Amino acid sequence: MRAYVIPTFGLDHLTLADRPDPKPGPGQVLVRVRAVSLNYRDLLVARGQYNPKMPLPRVPCSDGAGEVAAVGEGVTSVKPGDRVCGTFFQGWEDGELTEAAARTALGGDLDGVLAEQAVLSEQGVIPFPAHLSFEEAATLPCAALTAWHALTVGFDPAGKTVLLQGTGGVSIFALQFARALGAKVLITSGHDDKLARALQIGADAGTNYKANPDWDKWARQATGGAGVDLVVEVGGAGTLERSVKAVRHGGRVALIGVLAAGGGVNPINILMRSVCVQGIYVGSRAMFRAMNRLIEAKQIRPVVDRVFPFEQAADAFRHLEAAGHFGKVVINV
């Protein structure tokens, strides 16, 4: 089979290689990969910025969808022909994320899915809603589940106001889920055309953070001075302080990303306004099942920016790196 590998760090070193066809062992599933979606994490992995000590070579990418080609001894939950996604964490079934489960991430601790075939654990695959294509389903394991976790675990979005940053994969999924769950959505972007698209698919209001760098004040004004109930924070250090200022007393910041560079954060606003800052690291298989139920019930379709052929995977990475996308970047295998 063919698989992409990172033999040494640097996006220019991404290499298409021939590898032996894998076979599933006991409790394992062989998946014929049909589509892979990219996350910002995949760029960091390829550059060596995610884990500089990662053993190489490594097959990148955590998010893929395909069909079961074969199952190992003892596997009963799926059968050949089933359409499935891999789970980001192969070892996180339910409950809190443990240190051991955190070391089972595809495309990081374990070889990923940017390959024609992948062997995953039985607990590390999950059927996806029937109305989705392989390309759409491939966007679910990281970006969609991260958004779902931020919006629904320890928080009820119904009747609340949510502030989203940018129009990448997590933010657009959060927009779709928040609207489906009865929330009002505010969104920021550095591009007016992307804001217009976000409004078309359900955002209630948006602002261009380049033209309006005080977007935290804008968010408070849009909520009558109170502040939003939840900020889905994808920027990290560069935007966290404004997110804390944008949220109401006793509100919540779901801390997800590291896109924006910046300095330290003054904790005084977190303390004085009783803000909950919750780290979100994708989610469990149980969360994935719950998310799929909403996707199926509401017939939600992921927003795919562009699909690249397998042979042009490096171009897909560079397209993501250029940050001009709206929604998800996908590779057809």
PDB file of C-alpha atoms in Angstrom, residues 55-278:
ATOM      1  CA  PRO A  55       9.933   9.187  16.813  1.00  0.00           C
ATOM      2  CA  LEU A  56      10.301   9.255  13.031  1.00  0.00           C
ATOM      3  CA  PRO A  57       9.299   8.226  10.454  1.00  0.00           C
ATOM      4  CA  ARG A  58       5.632   8.862  11.266  1.00  0.00           C
ATOM      5  CA  VAL A  59       2.478   8.571   9.136  1.00  0.00           C
ATOM      6  CA  PRO A  60       0.644  11.871   9.754  1.00  0.00           C
ATOM      7  CA  CYS A  61      -3.016  12.858  10.190  1.00  0.00           C
ATOM      8  CA  SER A  62      -5.582  11.847  12.765  1.00  0.00           C
ATOM      9  CA  ASP A  63      -8.819  12.206  10.804  1.00  0.00           C
ATOM     10  CA  GLY A  64      -9.967   9.658   8.276  1.00  0.00           C
ATOM     11  CA  ALA A  65     -13.020   7.784   7.023  1.00  0.00           C
ATOM     12  CA  GLY A  66     -13.311   4.608   5.037  1.00  0.00           C
ATOM     13  CA  GLU A  67     -14.775   1.147   4.957  1.00  0.00           C
ATOM     14  CA  VAL A  68     -13.903  -1.891   7.024  1.00  0.00           C
ATOM     15  CA  ALA A  69     -11.871  -4.264   4.849  1.00  0.00           C
ATOM     16  CA  ALA A  70     -11.213  -6.982   7.439  1.00  0.00           C
ATOM     17  CA  VAL A  71     -11.473  -7.604  11.169  1.00  0.00           C
ATOM     18  CA  GLY A  72      -9.233  -9.452  13.588  1.00  0.00           C
ATOM     19  CA  GLU A  73     -10.119 -12.185  16.018  1.00  0.00           C
ATOM     20  CA  GLY A  74     -12.741 -11.236  18.589  1.00  0.00           C
ATOM     21  CA  VAL A  75     -14.076  -8.155  16.792  1.00  0.00           C
ATOM     22  CA  THR A  76     -17.885  -8.060  16.923  1.00  0.00           C
ATOM     23  CA  SER A  77     -18.956  -4.388  16.773  1.00  0.00           C
ATOM     24  CA  VAL A  78     -18.129  -3.840  13.073  1.00  0.00           C
ATOM     25  CA  LYS A  79     -17.894  -6.039   9.982  1.00  0.00           C
ATOM     26  CA  PRO A  80     -16.369  -5.777   6.497  1.00  0.00           C
ATOM     27  CA  GLY A  81     -18.179  -3.195   4.401  1.00  0.00           C
ATOM     28  CA  ASP A  82     -19.155  -0.952   7.333  1.00  0.00           C
ATOM     29  CA  ARG A  83     -18.441   2.757   6.773  1.00  0.00           C
ATOM     30  CA  VAL A  84     -16.473   4.110   9.722  1.00  0.00           C
ATOM     31  CA  CYS A  85     -14.332   6.936  11.027  1.00  0.00           C
ATOM     32  CA  GLY A  86     -11.274   6.418  13.167  1.00  0.00           C
ATOM     33  CA  THR A  87     -11.318   8.090  16.568  1.00  0.00           C
ATOM     34  CA  PHE A  88      -8.647  10.676  17.351  1.00  0.00           C
ATOM     35  CA  PHE A  89      -7.774   8.880  20.604  1.00  0.00           C
ATOM     36  CA  GLN A  90      -7.746   5.140  20.042  1.00  0.00           C
ATOM     37  CA  GLY A  91      -7.893   4.526  23.785  1.00  0.00           C
ATOM     38  CA  TRP A  92     -10.454   7.069  25.100  1.00  0.00           C
ATOM     39  CA  GLU A  93     -13.800   5.326  25.295  1.00  0.00           C
ATOM     40  CA  ASP A  94     -15.621   7.421  27.943  1.00  0.00           C
ATOM     41  CA  GLY A  95     -15.165   9.403  31.139  1.00  0.00           C
ATOM     42  CA  GLU A  96     -12.224  11.694  31.809  1.00  0.00           C
ATOM     43  CA  LEU A  97      -9.139  11.730  29.620  1.00  0.00           C
ATOM     44  CA  THR A  98      -6.374   9.784  31.353  1.00  0.00           C
ATOM     45  CA  GLU A  99      -2.651  10.115  30.780  1.00  0.00           C
ATOM     46  CA  ALA A 100      -2.578   6.667  29.194  1.00  0.00           C
ATOM     47  CA  ALA A 101      -5.463   7.444  26.822  1.00  0.00           C
ATOM     48  CA  ALA A 102      -3.832  10.752  25.864  1.00  0.00           C
ATOM     49  CA  ARG A 103      -0.918   8.749  24.470  1.00  0.00           C
ATOM     50  CA  THR A 104      -3.119   6.971  21.919  1.00  0.00           C
ATOM     51  CA  ALA A 105      -3.607   9.869  19.480  1.00  0.00           C
ATOM     52  CA  LEU A 106      -3.402   9.054  15.787  1.00  0.00           C
ATOM     53  CA  GLY A 107      -0.889  11.014  13.739  1.00  0.00           C
ATOM     54  CA  GLY A 108       1.134  11.836  16.857  1.00  0.00           C
ATOM     55  CA  ASP A 109       1.822   9.117  19.383  1.00  0.00           C
ATOM     56  CA  LEU A 110       0.618   6.530  16.852  1.00  0.00           C
ATOM     57  CA  ASP A 111       0.910   6.375  13.069  1.00  0.00           C
ATOM     58  CA  GLY A 112      -1.932   8.279  11.436  1.00  0.00           C
ATOM     59  CA  VAL A 113      -4.288   7.678   8.541  1.00  0.00           C
ATOM     60  CA  LEU A 114      -2.756   9.435   5.531  1.00  0.00           C
ATOM     61  CA  ALA A 115      -2.451   6.056   3.855  1.00  0.00           C
ATOM     62  CA  GLU A 116      -4.465   3.709   1.675  1.00  0.00           C
ATOM     63  CA  GLN A 117      -5.054   1.360   4.612  1.00  0.00           C
ATOM     64  CA  ALA A 118      -4.909   1.683   8.388  1.00  0.00           C
ATOM     65  CA  VAL A 119      -5.174  -0.799  11.255  1.00  0.00           C
ATOM     66  CA  LEU A 120      -7.147   0.632  14.173  1.00  0.00           C
ATOM     67  CA  SER A 121      -8.485  -0.790  17.400  1.00  0.00           C
ATOM     68  CA  GLU A 122     -12.081  -2.019  17.540  1.00  0.00           C
ATOM     69  CA  GLN A 123     -12.785   0.711  20.097  1.00  0.00           C
ATOM     70  CA  GLY A 124     -11.021   3.188  17.815  1.00  0.00           C
ATOM     71  CA  VAL A 125     -13.552   3.109  14.975  1.00  0.00           C
ATOM     72  CA  ILE A 126     -17.124   4.363  14.896  1.00  0.00           C
ATOM     73  CA  PRO A 127     -19.824   4.224  12.186  1.00  0.00           C
ATOM     74  CA  PHE A 128     -20.763   7.625  10.791  1.00  0.00           C
ATOM     75  CA  PRO A 129     -24.191   8.994   9.734  1.00  0.00           C
ATOM     76  CA  ALA A 130     -25.459   7.482   6.490  1.00  0.00           C
ATOM     77  CA  HIS A 131     -26.161  10.816   4.769  1.00  0.00           C
ATOM     78  CA  LEU A 132     -22.472  11.810   4.825  1.00  0.00           C
ATOM     79  CA  SER A 133     -19.910  11.110   2.128  1.00  0.00           C
ATOM     80  CA  PHE A 134     -16.465   9.771   3.052  1.00  0.00           C
ATOM     81  CA  GLU A 135     -15.046  13.267   2.487  1.00  0.00           C
ATOM     82  CA  GLU A 136     -17.583  14.797   4.869  1.00  0.00           C
ATOM     83  CA  ALA A 137     -17.201  12.073   7.484  1.00  0.00           C
ATOM     84  CA  ALA A 138     -13.416  12.457   7.494  1.00  0.00           C
ATOM     85  CA  THR A 139     -13.852  15.931   9.027  1.00  0.00           C
ATOM     86  CA  LEU A 140     -15.544  14.609  12.180  1.00  0.00           C
ATOM     87  CA  PRO A 141     -12.909  12.966  14.440  1.00  0.00           C
ATOM     88  CA  CYS A 142     -10.991  16.073  15.566  1.00  0.00           C
ATOM     89  CA  ALA A 143     -12.553  19.384  14.511  1.00  0.00           C
ATOM     90  CA  ALA A 144     -16.206  18.406  14.869  1.00  0.00           C
ATOM     91  CA  LEU A 145     -15.708  16.495  18.111  1.00  0.00           C
ATOM     92  CA  THR A 146     -13.641  19.316  19.605  1.00  0.00           C
ATOM     93  CA  ALA A 147     -16.459  21.771  18.866  1.00  0.00           C
ATOM     94  CA  TRP A 148     -19.030  19.345  20.288  1.00  0.00           C
ATOM     95  CA  HIS A 149     -17.016  18.876  23.486  1.00  0.00           C
ATOM     96  CA  ALA A 150     -16.653  22.645  23.941  1.00  0.00           C
ATOM     97  CA  LEU A 151     -20.371  23.269  23.474  1.00  0.00           C
ATOM     98  CA  THR A 152     -21.979  20.387  25.328  1.00  0.00           C
ATOM     99  CA  VAL A 153     -19.820  18.991  28.143  1.00  0.00           C
ATOM    100  CA  GLY A 154     -20.531  20.961  31.297  1.00  0.00           C
ATOM    101  CA  PHE A 155     -22.502  23.519  29.298  1.00  0.00           C
ATOM    102  CA  ASP A 156     -26.018  23.743  27.850  1.00  0.00           C
ATOM    103  CA  PRO A 157     -26.019  26.046  24.814  1.00  0.00           C
ATOM    104  CA  ALA A 158     -29.813  26.358  24.537  1.00  0.00           C
ATOM    105  CA  GLY A 159     -30.768  30.012  24.876  1.00  0.00           C
ATOM    106  CA  LYS A 160     -27.144  31.080  25.421  1.00  0.00           C
ATOM    107  CA  THR A 161     -24.817  33.330  23.400  1.00  0.00           C
ATOM    108  CA  VAL A 162     -21.626  31.800  22.026  1.00  0.00           C
ATOM    109  CA  LEU A 163     -18.660  33.692  20.563  1.00  0.00           C
ATOM    110  CA  LEU A 164     -16.557  31.939  17.909  1.00  0.00           C
ATOM    111  CA  GLN A 165     -13.146  32.934  16.557  1.00  0.00           C
ATOM    112  CA  GLY A 166     -12.425  32.627  12.858  1.00  0.00           C
ATOM    113  CA  THR A 167     -13.899  30.338  10.219  1.00  0.00           C
ATOM    114  CA  GLY A 168     -11.673  27.273  10.381  1.00  0.00           C
ATOM    115  CA  GLY A 169     -12.930  23.747  10.941  1.00  0.00           C
ATOM    116  CA  VAL A 170     -13.631  23.896  14.689  1.00  0.00           C
ATOM    117  CA  SER A 171     -15.361  27.276  14.520  1.00  0.00           C
ATOM    118  CA  ILE A 172     -17.630  26.356  11.613  1.00  0.00           C
ATOM    119  CA  PHE A 173     -18.632  23.093  13.284  1.00  0.00           C
ATOM    120  CA  ALA A 174     -19.284  25.044  16.487  1.00  0.00           C
ATOM    121  CA  LEU A 175     -21.494  27.419  14.501  1.00  0.00           C
ATOM    122  CA  GLN A 176     -23.514  24.552  13.040  1.00  0.00           C
ATOM    123  CA  PHE A 177     -23.873  22.712  16.357  1.00  0.00           C
ATOM    124  CA  ALA A 178     -24.633  25.843  18.389  1.00  0.00           C
ATOM    125  CA  ARG A 179     -27.444  26.844  16.049  1.00  0.00           C
ATOM    126  CA  ALA A 180     -28.837  23.303  16.049  1.00  0.00           C
ATOM    127  CA  LEU A 181     -28.819  23.338  19.862  1.00  0.00           C
ATOM    128  CA  GLY A 182     -30.610  26.678  20.170  1.00  0.00           C
ATOM    129  CA  ALA A 183     -27.790  29.144  20.838  1.00  0.00           C
ATOM    130  CA  LYS A 184     -27.177  32.632  19.474  1.00  0.00           C
ATOM    131  CA  VAL A 185     -23.823  32.860  17.670  1.00  0.00           C
ATOM    132  CA  LEU A 186     -21.383  35.759  17.332  1.00  0.00           C
ATOM    133  CA  ILE A 187     -18.309  35.234  15.171  1.00  0.00           C
ATOM    134  CA  THR A 188     -15.071  37.029  14.280  1.00  0.00           C
ATOM    135  CA  SER A 189     -12.919  36.804  11.164  1.00  0.00           C
ATOM    136  CA  GLY A 190     -10.182  38.777   9.465  1.00  0.00           C
ATOM    137  CA  HIS A 191     -12.022  38.576   6.119  1.00  0.00           C
ATOM    138  CA  ASP A 192     -15.353  40.195   5.294  1.00  0.00           C
ATOM    139  CA  ASP A 193     -16.207  37.567   2.689  1.00  0.00           C
ATOM    140  CA  LYS A 194     -15.801  34.815   5.283  1.00  0.00           C
ATOM    141  CA  LEU A 195     -17.985  36.727   7.711  1.00  0.00           C
ATOM    142  CA  ALA A 196     -20.654  36.965   5.019  1.00  0.00           C
ATOM    143  CA  ARG A 197     -20.533  33.193   4.502  1.00  0.00           C
ATOM    144  CA  ALA A 198     -20.740  32.575   8.244  1.00  0.00           C
ATOM    145  CA  LEU A 199     -23.834  34.769   8.435  1.00  0.00           C
ATOM    146  CA  GLN A 200     -25.361  32.839   5.548  1.00  0.00           C
ATOM    147  CA  ILE A 201     -25.023  29.535   7.411  1.00  0.00           C
ATOM    148  CA  GLY A 202     -26.459  30.799  10.666  1.00  0.00           C
ATOM    149  CA  ALA A 203     -24.278  33.250  12.597  1.00  0.00           C
ATOM    150  CA  ASP A 204     -26.336  36.063  14.135  1.00  0.00           C
ATOM    151  CA  ALA A 205     -23.620  38.744  13.955  1.00  0.00           C
ATOM    152  CA  GLY A 206     -19.964  39.071  13.053  1.00  0.00           C
ATOM    153  CA  THR A 207     -17.080  41.502  13.147  1.00  0.00           C
ATOM    154  CA  ASN A 208     -13.756  41.798  11.337  1.00  0.00           C
ATOM    155  CA  TYR A 209     -11.085  41.637  14.038  1.00  0.00           C
ATOM    156  CA  LYS A 210      -8.575  43.407  11.792  1.00  0.00           C
ATOM    157  CA  ALA A 211     -10.865  46.394  11.346  1.00  0.00           C
ATOM    158  CA  ASN A 212     -12.176  46.061  14.896  1.00  0.00           C
ATOM    159  CA  PRO A 213      -9.352  44.785  17.127  1.00  0.00           C
ATOM    160  CA  ASP A 214     -11.449  45.482  20.234  1.00  0.00           C
ATOM    161  CA  TRP A 215     -13.766  42.594  19.390  1.00  0.00           C
ATOM    162  CA  ASP A 216     -14.200  41.810  23.066  1.00  0.00           C
ATOM    163  CA  LYS A 217     -15.957  45.173  23.510  1.00  0.00           C
ATOM    164  CA  TRP A 218     -18.044  44.450  20.410  1.00  0.00           C
ATOM    165  CA  ALA A 219     -19.155  41.133  21.912  1.00  0.00           C
ATOM    166  CA  ARG A 220     -20.170  42.824  25.157  1.00  0.00           C
ATOM    167  CA  GLN A 221     -22.101  45.495  23.271  1.00  0.00           C
ATOM    168  CA  ALA A 222     -23.870  42.768  21.269  1.00  0.00           C
ATOM    169  CA  THR A 223     -25.049  41.248  24.550  1.00  0.00           C
ATOM    170  CA  GLY A 224     -26.265  44.457  26.146  1.00  0.00           C
ATOM    171  CA  GLY A 225     -23.046  44.876  28.123  1.00  0.00           C
ATOM    172  CA  ALA A 226     -23.305  41.525  29.910  1.00  0.00           C
ATOM    173  CA  GLY A 227     -20.847  39.473  27.871  1.00  0.00           C
ATOM    174  CA  VAL A 228     -21.270  36.143  26.117  1.00  0.00           C
ATOM    175  CA  ASP A 229     -21.917  32.860  27.918  1.00  0.00           C
ATOM    176  CA  LEU A 230     -19.175  30.920  26.129  1.00  0.00           C
ATOM    177  CA  VAL A 231     -16.141  31.713  23.992  1.00  0.00           C
ATOM    178  CA  VAL A 232     -14.738  28.909  21.844  1.00  0.00           C
ATOM    179  CA  GLU A 233     -11.114  30.029  22.052  1.00  0.00           C
ATOM    180  CA  VAL A 234      -8.982  28.817  19.141  1.00  0.00           C
ATOM    181  CA  GLY A 235      -6.309  31.525  19.198  1.00  0.00           C
ATOM    182  CA  GLY A 236      -4.531  30.710  22.433  1.00  0.00           C
ATOM    183  CA  ALA A 237      -2.157  33.126  24.131  1.00  0.00           C
ATOM    184  CA  GLY A 238      -2.685  35.879  21.565  1.00  0.00           C
ATOM    185  CA  THR A 239      -6.461  36.096  22.055  1.00  0.00           C
ATOM    186  CA  LEU A 240      -7.203  34.556  25.462  1.00  0.00           C
ATOM    187  CA  GLU A 241      -7.169  37.823  27.397  1.00  0.00           C
ATOM    188  CA  ARG A 242      -9.777  39.371  25.094  1.00  0.00           C
ATOM    189  CA  SER A 243     -11.859  36.200  25.314  1.00  0.00           C
ATOM    190  CA  VAL A 244     -11.901  36.479  29.097  1.00  0.00           C
ATOM    191  CA  LYS A 245     -13.017  40.110  28.789  1.00  0.00           C
ATOM    192  CA  ALA A 246     -15.739  39.155  26.289  1.00  0.00           C
ATOM    193  CA  VAL A 247     -17.344  36.543  28.540  1.00  0.00           C
ATOM    194  CA  ARG A 248     -19.914  37.341  31.238  1.00  0.00           C
ATOM    195  CA  HIS A 249     -19.394  36.992  34.986  1.00  0.00           C
ATOM    196  CA  GLY A 250     -19.403  33.268  35.708  1.00  0.00           C
ATOM    197  CA  GLY A 251     -19.092  32.523  31.996  1.00  0.00           C
ATOM    198  CA  ARG A 252     -16.940  29.963  30.261  1.00  0.00           C
ATOM    199  CA  VAL A 253     -13.970  29.949  27.900  1.00  0.00           C
ATOM    200  CA  ALA A 254     -13.346  26.653  26.082  1.00  0.00           C
ATOM    201  CA  LEU A 255      -9.607  26.747  25.380  1.00  0.00           C
ATOM    202  CA  ILE A 256      -8.805  24.800  22.220  1.00  0.00           C
ATOM    203  CA  GLY A 257      -6.206  26.283  19.935  1.00  0.00           C
ATOM    204  CA  VAL A 258      -2.781  27.867  19.668  1.00  0.00           C
ATOM    205  CA  LEU A 259      -3.169  29.784  16.408  1.00  0.00           C
ATOM    206  CA  ALA A 260      -2.342  33.308  17.646  1.00  0.00           C
ATOM    207  CA  ALA A 261       1.024  34.163  19.115  1.00  0.00           C
ATOM    208  CA  GLY A 262       1.095  36.354  22.178  1.00  0.00           C
ATOM    209  CA  GLY A 263       2.422  36.949  25.632  1.00  0.00           C
ATOM    210  CA  GLY A 264       1.204  36.017  29.074  1.00  0.00           C
ATOM    211  CA  VAL A 265      -2.353  36.372  30.308  1.00  0.00           C
ATOM    212  CA  ASN A 266      -3.258  38.470  33.341  1.00  0.00           C
ATOM    213  CA  PRO A 267      -5.374  36.147  35.532  1.00  0.00           C
ATOM    214  CA  ILE A 268      -7.078  38.971  37.429  1.00  0.00           C
ATOM    215  CA  ASN A 269     -10.145  39.038  35.153  1.00  0.00           C
ATOM    216  CA  ILE A 270     -10.529  35.265  35.426  1.00  0.00           C
ATOM    217  CA  LEU A 271     -10.389  35.546  39.211  1.00  0.00           C
ATOM    218  CA  MET A 272     -12.515  38.638  39.773  1.00  0.00           C
ATOM    219  CA  ARG A 273     -15.262  37.603  37.350  1.00  0.00           C
ATOM    220  CA  SER A 274     -15.340  33.891  38.250  1.00  0.00           C
ATOM    221  CA  VAL A 275     -14.658  32.828  34.660  1.00  0.00           C
ATOM    222  CA  CYS A 276     -14.214  29.107  33.993  1.00  0.00           C
ATOM    223  CA  VAL A 277     -11.377  28.387  31.539  1.00  0.00           C
ATOM    224  CA  GLN A 278     -11.634  24.765  30.397  1.00  0.00           C
TER     225      GLN A 278
END
